GROMACS .gro file of C-alpha atoms in nm:
model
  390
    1UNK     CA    1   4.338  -0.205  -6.934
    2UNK     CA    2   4.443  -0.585  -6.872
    3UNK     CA    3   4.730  -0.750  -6.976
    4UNK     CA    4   4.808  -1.097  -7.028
    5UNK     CA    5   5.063  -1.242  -7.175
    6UNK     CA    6   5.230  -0.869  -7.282
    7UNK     CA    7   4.943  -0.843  -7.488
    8UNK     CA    8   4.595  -0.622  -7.395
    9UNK     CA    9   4.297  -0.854  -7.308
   10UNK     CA   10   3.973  -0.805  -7.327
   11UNK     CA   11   3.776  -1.055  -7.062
   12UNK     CA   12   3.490  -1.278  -7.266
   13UNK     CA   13   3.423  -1.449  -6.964
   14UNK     CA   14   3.157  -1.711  -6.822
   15UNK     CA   15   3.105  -1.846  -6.428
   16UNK     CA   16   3.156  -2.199  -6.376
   17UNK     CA   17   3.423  -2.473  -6.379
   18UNK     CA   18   3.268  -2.690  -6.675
   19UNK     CA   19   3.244  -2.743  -7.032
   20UNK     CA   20   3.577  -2.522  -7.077
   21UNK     CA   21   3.624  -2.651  -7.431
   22UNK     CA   22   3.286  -2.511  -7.573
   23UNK     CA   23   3.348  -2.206  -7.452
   24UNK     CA   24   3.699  -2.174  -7.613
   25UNK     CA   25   3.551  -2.309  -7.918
   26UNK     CA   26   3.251  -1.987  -7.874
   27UNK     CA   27   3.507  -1.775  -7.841
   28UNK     CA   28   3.558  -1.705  -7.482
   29UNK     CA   29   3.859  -1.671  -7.270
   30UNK     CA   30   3.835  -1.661  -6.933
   31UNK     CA   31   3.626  -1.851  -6.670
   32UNK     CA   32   3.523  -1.722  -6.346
   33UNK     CA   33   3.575  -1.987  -6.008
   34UNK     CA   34   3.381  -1.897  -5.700
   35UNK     CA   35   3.618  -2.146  -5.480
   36UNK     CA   36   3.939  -2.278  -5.486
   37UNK     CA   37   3.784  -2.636  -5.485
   38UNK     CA   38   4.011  -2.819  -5.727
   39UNK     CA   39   4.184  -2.525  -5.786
   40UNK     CA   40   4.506  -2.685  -5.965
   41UNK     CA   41   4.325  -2.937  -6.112
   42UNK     CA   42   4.064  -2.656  -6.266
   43UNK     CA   43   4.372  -2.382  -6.392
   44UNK     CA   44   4.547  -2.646  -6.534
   45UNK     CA   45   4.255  -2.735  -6.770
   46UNK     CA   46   4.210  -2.428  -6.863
   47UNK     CA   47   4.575  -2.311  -6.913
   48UNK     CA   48   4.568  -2.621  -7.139
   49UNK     CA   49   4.293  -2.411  -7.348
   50UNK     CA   50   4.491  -2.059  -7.311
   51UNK     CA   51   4.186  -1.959  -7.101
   52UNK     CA   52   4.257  -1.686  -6.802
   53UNK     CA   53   4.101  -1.782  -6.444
   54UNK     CA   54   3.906  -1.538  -6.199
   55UNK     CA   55   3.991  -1.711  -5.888
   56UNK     CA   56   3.729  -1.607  -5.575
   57UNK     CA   57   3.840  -1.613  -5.231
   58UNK     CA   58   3.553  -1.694  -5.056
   59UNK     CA   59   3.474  -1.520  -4.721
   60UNK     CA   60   3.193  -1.479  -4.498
   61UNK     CA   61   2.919  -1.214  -4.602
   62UNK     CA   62   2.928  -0.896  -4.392
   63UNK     CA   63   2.624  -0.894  -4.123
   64UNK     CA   64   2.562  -1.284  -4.157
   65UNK     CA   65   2.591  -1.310  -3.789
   66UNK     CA   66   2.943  -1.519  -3.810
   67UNK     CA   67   3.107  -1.178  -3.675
   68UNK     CA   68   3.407  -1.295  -3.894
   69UNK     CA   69   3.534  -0.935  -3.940
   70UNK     CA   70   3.519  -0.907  -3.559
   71UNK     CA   71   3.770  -1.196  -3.496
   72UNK     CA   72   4.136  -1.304  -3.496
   73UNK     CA   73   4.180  -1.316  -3.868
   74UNK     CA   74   4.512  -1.475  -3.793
   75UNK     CA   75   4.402  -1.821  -3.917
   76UNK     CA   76   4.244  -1.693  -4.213
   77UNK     CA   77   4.541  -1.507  -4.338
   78UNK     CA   78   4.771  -1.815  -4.325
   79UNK     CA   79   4.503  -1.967  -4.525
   80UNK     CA   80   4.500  -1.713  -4.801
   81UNK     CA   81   4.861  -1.646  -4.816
   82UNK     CA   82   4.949  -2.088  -4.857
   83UNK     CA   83   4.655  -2.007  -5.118
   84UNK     CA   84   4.786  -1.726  -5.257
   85UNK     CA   85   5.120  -1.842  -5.275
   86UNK     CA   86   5.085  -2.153  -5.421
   87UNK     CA   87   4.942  -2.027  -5.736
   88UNK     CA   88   5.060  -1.694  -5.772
   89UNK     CA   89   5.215  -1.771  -6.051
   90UNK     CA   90   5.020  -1.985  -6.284
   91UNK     CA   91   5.002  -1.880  -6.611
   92UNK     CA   92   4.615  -1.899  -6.637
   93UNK     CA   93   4.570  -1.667  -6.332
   94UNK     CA   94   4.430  -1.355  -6.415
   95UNK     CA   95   4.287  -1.176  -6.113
   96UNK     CA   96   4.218  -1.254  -5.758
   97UNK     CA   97   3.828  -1.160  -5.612
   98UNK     CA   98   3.842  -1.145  -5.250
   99UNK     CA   99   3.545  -1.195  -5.195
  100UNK     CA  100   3.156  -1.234  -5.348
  101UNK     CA  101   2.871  -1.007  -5.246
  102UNK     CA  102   2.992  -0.951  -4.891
  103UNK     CA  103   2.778  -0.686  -4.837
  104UNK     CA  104   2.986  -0.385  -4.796
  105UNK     CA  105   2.900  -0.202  -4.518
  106UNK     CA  106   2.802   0.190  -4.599
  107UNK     CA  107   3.115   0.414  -4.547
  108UNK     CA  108   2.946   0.594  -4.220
  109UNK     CA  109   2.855   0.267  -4.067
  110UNK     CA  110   3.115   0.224  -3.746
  111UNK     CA  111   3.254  -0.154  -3.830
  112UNK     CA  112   3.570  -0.311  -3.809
  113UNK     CA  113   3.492  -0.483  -4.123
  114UNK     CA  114   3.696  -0.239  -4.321
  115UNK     CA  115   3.982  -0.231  -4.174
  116UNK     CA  116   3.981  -0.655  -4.209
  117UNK     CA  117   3.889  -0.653  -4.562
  118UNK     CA  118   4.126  -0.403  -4.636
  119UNK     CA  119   4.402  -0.608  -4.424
  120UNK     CA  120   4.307  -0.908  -4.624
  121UNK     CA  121   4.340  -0.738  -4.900
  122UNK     CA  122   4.637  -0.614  -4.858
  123UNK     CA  123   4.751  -0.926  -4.780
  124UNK     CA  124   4.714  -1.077  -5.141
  125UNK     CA  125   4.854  -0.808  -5.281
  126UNK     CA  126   5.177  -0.843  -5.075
  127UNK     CA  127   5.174  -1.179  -5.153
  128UNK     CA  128   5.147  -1.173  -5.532
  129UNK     CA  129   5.173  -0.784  -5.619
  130UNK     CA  130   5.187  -0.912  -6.005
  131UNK     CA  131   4.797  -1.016  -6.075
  132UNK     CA  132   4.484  -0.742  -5.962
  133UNK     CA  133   4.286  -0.803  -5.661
  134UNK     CA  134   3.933  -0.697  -5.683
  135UNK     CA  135   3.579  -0.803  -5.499
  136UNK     CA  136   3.257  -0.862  -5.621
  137UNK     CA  137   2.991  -0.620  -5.559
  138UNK     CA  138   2.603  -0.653  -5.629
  139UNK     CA  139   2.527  -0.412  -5.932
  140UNK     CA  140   2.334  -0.097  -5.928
  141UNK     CA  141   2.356   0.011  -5.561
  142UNK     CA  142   2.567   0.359  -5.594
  143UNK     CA  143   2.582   0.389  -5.232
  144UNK     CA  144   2.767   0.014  -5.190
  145UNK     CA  145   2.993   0.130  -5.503
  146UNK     CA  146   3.053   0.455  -5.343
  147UNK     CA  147   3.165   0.232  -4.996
  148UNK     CA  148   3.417   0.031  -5.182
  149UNK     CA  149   3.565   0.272  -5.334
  150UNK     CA  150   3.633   0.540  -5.055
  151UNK     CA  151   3.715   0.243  -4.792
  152UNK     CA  152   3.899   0.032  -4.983
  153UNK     CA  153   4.082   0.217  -5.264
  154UNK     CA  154   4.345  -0.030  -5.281
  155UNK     CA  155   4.138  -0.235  -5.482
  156UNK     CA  156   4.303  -0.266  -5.863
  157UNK     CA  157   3.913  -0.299  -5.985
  158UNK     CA  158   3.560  -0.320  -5.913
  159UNK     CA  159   3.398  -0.654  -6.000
  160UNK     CA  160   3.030  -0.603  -6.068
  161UNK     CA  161   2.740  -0.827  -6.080
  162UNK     CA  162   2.469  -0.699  -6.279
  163UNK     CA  163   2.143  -0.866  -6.389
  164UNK     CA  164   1.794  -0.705  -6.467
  165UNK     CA  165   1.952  -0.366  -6.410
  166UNK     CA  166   2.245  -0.409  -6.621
  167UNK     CA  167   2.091  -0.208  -6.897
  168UNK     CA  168   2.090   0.127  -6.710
  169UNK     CA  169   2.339   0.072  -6.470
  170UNK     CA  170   2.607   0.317  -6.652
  171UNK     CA  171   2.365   0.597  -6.619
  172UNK     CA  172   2.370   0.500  -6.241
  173UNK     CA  173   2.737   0.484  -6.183
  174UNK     CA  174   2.738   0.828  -6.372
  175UNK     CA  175   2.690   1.052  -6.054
  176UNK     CA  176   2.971   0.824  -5.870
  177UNK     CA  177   3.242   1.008  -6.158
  178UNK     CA  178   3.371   1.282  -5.970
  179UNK     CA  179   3.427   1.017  -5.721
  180UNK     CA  180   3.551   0.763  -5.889
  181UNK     CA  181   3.554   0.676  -6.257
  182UNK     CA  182   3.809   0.368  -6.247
  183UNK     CA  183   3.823   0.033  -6.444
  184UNK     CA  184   3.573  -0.257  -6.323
  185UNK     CA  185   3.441  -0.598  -6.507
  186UNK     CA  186   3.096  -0.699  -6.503
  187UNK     CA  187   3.154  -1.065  -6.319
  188UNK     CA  188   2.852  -1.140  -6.350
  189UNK     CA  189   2.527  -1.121  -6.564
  190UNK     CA  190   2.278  -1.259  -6.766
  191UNK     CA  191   1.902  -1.276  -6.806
  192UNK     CA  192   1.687  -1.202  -6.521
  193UNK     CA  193   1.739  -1.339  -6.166
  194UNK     CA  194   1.429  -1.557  -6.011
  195UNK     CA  195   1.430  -1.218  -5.763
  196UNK     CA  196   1.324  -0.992  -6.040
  197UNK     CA  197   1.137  -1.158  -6.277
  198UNK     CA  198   0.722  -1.154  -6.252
  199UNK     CA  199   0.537  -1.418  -5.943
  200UNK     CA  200   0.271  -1.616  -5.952
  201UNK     CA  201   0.032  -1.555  -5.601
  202UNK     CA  202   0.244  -1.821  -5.463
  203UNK     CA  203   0.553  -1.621  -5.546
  204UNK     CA  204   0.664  -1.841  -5.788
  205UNK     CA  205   0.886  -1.646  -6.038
  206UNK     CA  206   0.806  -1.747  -6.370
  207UNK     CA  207   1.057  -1.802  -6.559
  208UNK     CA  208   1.169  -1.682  -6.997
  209UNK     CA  209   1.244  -1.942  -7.249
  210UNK     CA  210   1.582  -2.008  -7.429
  211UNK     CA  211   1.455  -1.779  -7.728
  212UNK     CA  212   1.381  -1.463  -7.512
  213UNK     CA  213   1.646  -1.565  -7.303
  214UNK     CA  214   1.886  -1.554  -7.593
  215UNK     CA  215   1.726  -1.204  -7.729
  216UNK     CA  216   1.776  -1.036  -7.372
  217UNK     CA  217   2.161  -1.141  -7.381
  218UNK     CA  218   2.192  -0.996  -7.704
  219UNK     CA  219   2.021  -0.647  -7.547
  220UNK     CA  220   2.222  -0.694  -7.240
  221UNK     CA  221   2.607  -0.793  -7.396
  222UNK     CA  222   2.550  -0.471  -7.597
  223UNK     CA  223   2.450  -0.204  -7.323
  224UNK     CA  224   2.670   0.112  -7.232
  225UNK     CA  225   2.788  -0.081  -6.912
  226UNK     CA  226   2.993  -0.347  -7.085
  227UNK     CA  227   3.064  -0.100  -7.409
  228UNK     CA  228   3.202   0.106  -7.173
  229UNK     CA  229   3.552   0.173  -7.247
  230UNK     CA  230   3.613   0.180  -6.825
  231UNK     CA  231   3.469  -0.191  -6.899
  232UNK     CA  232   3.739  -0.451  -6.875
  233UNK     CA  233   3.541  -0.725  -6.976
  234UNK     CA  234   3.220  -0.953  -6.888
  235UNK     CA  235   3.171  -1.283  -6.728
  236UNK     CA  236   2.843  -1.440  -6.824
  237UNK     CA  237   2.609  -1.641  -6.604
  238UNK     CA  238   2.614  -1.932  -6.585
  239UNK     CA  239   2.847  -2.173  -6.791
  240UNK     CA  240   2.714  -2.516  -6.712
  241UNK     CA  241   2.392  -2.643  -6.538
  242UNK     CA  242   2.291  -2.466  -6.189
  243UNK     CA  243   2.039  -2.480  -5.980
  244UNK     CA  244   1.942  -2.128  -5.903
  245UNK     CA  245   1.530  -2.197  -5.827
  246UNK     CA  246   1.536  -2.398  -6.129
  247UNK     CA  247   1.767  -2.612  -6.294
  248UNK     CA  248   1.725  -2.454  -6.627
  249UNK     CA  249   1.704  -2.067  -6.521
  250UNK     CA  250   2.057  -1.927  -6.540
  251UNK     CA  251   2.215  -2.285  -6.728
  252UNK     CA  252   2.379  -2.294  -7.055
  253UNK     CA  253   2.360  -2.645  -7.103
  254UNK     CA  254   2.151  -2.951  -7.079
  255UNK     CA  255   2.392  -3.208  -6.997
  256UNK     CA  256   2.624  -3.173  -7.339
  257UNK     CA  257   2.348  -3.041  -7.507
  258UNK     CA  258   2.372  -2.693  -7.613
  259UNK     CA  259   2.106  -2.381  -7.570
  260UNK     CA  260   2.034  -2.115  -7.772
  261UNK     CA  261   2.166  -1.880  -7.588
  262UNK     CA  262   2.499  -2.054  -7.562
  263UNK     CA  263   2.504  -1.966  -7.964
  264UNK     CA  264   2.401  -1.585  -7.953
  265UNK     CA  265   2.703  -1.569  -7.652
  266UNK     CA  266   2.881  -1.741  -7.895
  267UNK     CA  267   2.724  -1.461  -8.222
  268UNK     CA  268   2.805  -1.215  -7.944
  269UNK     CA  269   3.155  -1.282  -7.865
  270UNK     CA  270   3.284  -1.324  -8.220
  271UNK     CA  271   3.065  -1.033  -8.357
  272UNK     CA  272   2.903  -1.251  -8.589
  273UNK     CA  273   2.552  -1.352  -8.705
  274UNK     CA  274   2.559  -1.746  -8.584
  275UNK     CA  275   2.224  -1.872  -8.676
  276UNK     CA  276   2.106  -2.110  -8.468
  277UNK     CA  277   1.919  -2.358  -8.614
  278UNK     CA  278   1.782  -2.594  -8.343
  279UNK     CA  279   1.433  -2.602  -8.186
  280UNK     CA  280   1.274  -2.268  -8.009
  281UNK     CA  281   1.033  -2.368  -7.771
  282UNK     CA  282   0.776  -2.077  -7.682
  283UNK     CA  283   0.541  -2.091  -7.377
  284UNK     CA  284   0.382  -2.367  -7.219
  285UNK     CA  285  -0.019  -2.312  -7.143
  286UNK     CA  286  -0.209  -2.574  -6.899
  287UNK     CA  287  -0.558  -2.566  -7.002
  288UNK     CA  288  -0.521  -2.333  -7.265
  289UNK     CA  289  -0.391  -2.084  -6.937
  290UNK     CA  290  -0.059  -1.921  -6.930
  291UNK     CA  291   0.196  -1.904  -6.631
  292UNK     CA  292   0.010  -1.536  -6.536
  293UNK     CA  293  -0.299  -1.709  -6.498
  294UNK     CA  294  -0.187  -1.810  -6.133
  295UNK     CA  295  -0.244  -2.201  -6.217
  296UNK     CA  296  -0.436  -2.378  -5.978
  297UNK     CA  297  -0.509  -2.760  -6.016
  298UNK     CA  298  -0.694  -3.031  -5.790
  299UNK     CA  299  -0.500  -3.332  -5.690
  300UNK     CA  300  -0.465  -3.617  -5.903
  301UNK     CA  301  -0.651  -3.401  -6.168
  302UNK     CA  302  -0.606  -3.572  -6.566
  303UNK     CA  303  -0.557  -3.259  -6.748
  304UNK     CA  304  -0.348  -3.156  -7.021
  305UNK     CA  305  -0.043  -2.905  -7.159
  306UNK     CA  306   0.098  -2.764  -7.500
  307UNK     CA  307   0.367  -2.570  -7.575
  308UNK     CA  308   0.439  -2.323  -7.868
  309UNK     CA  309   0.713  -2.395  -8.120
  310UNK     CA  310   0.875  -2.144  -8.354
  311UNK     CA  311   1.114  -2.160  -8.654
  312UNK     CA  312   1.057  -2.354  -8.937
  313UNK     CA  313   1.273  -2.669  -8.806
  314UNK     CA  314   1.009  -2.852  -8.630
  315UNK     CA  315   1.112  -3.187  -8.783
  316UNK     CA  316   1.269  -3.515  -8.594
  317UNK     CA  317   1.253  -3.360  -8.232
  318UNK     CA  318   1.208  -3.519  -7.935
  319UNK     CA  319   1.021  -3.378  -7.656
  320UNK     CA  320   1.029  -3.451  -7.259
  321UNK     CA  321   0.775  -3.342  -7.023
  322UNK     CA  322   0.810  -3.365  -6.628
  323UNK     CA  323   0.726  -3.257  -6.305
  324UNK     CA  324   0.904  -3.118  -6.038
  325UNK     CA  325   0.855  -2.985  -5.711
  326UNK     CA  326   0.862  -2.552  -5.659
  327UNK     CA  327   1.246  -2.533  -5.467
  328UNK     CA  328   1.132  -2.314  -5.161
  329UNK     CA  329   1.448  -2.362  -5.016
  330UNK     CA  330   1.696  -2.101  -4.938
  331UNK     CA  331   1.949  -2.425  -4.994
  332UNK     CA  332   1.952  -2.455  -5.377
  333UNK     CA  333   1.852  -2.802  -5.440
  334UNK     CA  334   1.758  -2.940  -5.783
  335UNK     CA  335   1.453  -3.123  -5.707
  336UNK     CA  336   1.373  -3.457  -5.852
  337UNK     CA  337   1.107  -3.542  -6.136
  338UNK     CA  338   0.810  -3.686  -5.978
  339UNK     CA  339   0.769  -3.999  -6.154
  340UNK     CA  340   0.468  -4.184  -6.320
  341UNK     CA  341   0.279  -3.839  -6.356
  342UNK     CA  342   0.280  -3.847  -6.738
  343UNK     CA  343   0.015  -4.022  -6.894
  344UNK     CA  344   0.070  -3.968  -7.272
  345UNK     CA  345   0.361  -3.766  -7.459
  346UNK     CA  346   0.220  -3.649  -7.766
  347UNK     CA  347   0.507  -3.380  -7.839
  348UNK     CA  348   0.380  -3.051  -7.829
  349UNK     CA  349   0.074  -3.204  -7.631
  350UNK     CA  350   0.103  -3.369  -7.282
  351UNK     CA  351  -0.159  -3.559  -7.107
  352UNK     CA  352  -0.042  -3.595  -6.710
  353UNK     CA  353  -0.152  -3.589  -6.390
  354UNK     CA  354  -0.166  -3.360  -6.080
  355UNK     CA  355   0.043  -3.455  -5.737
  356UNK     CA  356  -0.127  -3.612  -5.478
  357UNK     CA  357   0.019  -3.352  -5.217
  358UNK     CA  358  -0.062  -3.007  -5.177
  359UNK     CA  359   0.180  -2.735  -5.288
  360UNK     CA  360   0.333  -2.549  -5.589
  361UNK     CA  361   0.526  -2.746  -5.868
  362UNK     CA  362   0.664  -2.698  -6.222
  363UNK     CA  363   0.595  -2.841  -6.558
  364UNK     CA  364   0.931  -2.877  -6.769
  365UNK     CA  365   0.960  -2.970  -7.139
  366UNK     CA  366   1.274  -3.014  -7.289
  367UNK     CA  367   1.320  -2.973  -7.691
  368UNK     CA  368   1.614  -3.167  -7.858
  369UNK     CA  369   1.700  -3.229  -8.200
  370UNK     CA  370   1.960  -3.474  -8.359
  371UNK     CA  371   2.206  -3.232  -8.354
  372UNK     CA  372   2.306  -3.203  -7.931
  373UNK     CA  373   2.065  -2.848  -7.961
  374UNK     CA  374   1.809  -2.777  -7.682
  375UNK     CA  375   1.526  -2.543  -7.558
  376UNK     CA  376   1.364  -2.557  -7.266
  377UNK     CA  377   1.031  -2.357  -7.049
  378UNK     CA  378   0.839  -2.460  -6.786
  379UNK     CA  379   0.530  -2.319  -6.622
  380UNK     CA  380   0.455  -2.332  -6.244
  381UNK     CA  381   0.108  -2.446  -6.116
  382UNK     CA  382  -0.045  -2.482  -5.799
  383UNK     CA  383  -0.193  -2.793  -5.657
  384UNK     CA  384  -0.478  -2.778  -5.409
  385UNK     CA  385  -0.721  -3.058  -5.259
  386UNK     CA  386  -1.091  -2.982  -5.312
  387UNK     CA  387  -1.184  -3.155  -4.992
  388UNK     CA  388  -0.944  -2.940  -4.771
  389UNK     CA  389  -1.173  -2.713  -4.641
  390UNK     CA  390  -0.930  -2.475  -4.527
   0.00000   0.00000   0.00000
């Protein structure tokens, strides 16, 4: 159990370092940092909104090639510990993650990166033995858990992120009990990632809307992981706009505009039925083709788009259609709407043309209504010229 404040708390958490006054007003109370970026500046706004902070120090990934582990650690620990020290005792701190996805070695593997973990670790708990230090481990992968727990057992809690397999992954920790059967928070999770959602032949992942987004949060908040009285909390991915393959896959918000599934978190967190009354986009279909019918277009093709509405409130929205480049990078980079591609926005109907360049892009529409509500889907198409031969 956590407590804050002498009182027990319960984490109703979100990732990100933005809009910290709509989640208080959902009902949240705690935001999750992944750097120390700002860090005053971003625990004094939310101490202003009694909201607790995750705080993430951020450290190399085991195996990444920087041999971190390997090294003098000397200048890292004066790092952490002027860190560490400094805010030790602000009074929206509420745990310390060393560390996100690093990778833990298996237990057998011979690596000096436990006994430097474990050294840093130490560290921040000599330095501030009054807040829990925990690290962040990629869900569902017993033998990882099983790692952590037998080489670092200092460790006040397991952080877990947890995505498609968040649903069963109680029923996988299960054989880990004799083991271990300790407190942890799920630090992150949400609908699924681009990684494990269905591909076009490009390997595009094709992405939900914000209504079955919103219905797989609801399935996810209430699975046995985070019912789990072991559970000390959830943190909710991602609070904000990210680019994570798409600017819309994992984001809560379209600039101040509000998502659906920002109002079932918010149903969710004050176990309440919050309708939401905005618009629900369904799927978009090129051609009368869905996002499974691997898409593929000439260049500077006129052709034409629709997308599916449901609910009842249809009236007085707006509707904005663009095109974007597929983000192949591993470097997350929101790419930029293509511009003059749109020939005719007739709402649900778009007339527009194809790139002149070969390659994969997206189709976005964005739904809004005169009350700062959104929904958003997009569908990924493939542009090829005829006269290539190749």
């Amino acid at each position: 159990m956590l407590i804050r404040n002498n009182e027990p708390f319960l984490i109703k958490g979100a990732a990100g370092n933005s809009q910290l006054q709509e989640l208080k007003e959902a009902g949240g109370n705690t935001i999750r940092l992944y750097d120390t970026i700002d860090l005053k500046k971003n625990l004094d706004a939310a101490n202003e909104l009694d909201l607790a902070v995750i705080v993430d120090i951020p450290l190399p990934k085991y195996g990444d090639g920087s041999h971190f582990y390997e090294k003098d650690l000397s200048p890292a620990k004066k790092k952490i510990v002027n860190l560490v020290s400094r805010f030790k005792d602000h009074p929206a701190l509420l745990y310390w993650n060393v560390g996100n996805e690093l990778y833990y070695p298996t237990f057998h593997i011979p690596t000096p990166f436990f006994d430097s973990f474990n050294s840093l670790v130490d560290l921040v708990k000599q330095t501030d033995p009054n807040h829990p230090v925990s690290t962040a481990i990629i869900g569902g992968n017993r033998r990882r858990l099983a790692s952590v727990v037998m080489k670092s057992p200092q460790l006040d809690l397991i952080s877990i992120n947890s995505f498609g397999n968040l649903t069963d992954l109680k029923e996988r920790m299960e054989p880990l009990a004799l083991l271990w059967d300790g407190p942890y928070v799920i630090s992150e999770w949400g609908v699924n990632g681009p990684w494990e959602e269905d591909k076009t032949l490009w390997g595009a992942p094709i992405e939900q809307n914000s209504r079955e987004k919103a219905r797989i949060l609801g399935d996810r908040y209430n699975s046995a992981a985070i019912q789990n009285p072991n559970c000390l909390g959830s943190v909710v991915f991602f609070w904000g706009t990210k680019q994570e393959r798409t600017h819309t896959w994992f984001s809560f918000f379209l600039n101040d505009k509000k998502s659906k599934p920002y109002y079932k978190i918010k149903a969710l967190w004050n176990s309440d039925s919050i309708e939401y009354h905005g618009p629900e986009t369904g799927f978009i279909e090129i051609e009368d083709r869905d996002a499974r019918s691997n898409i593929i277009l000439s260049k500077e093709e006129e052709t034409y788009a629709t997308v599916s509405m449901m609910g009842n409130n249809q009236d007085g929205l707006e509707y904005n259609w663009e095109i974007r480049k597929e983000a192949w990078s591993e470097i997350e980079e929101e790419q930029p709407v293509i511009e003059d591609l749109i020939l005719e926005n007739a709402g649900q109907k778009v007339t527009f043309k194809t790139p002149e360049k070969e390659g994969p892009y997206r189709l976005f529409v964005y739904v809004t209504d005169g009350e700062n509500n959104y929904s958003t889907t997009n569908i990924p198409f493939y542009v090829l010229n005829p006269k290539n031969g190749e």
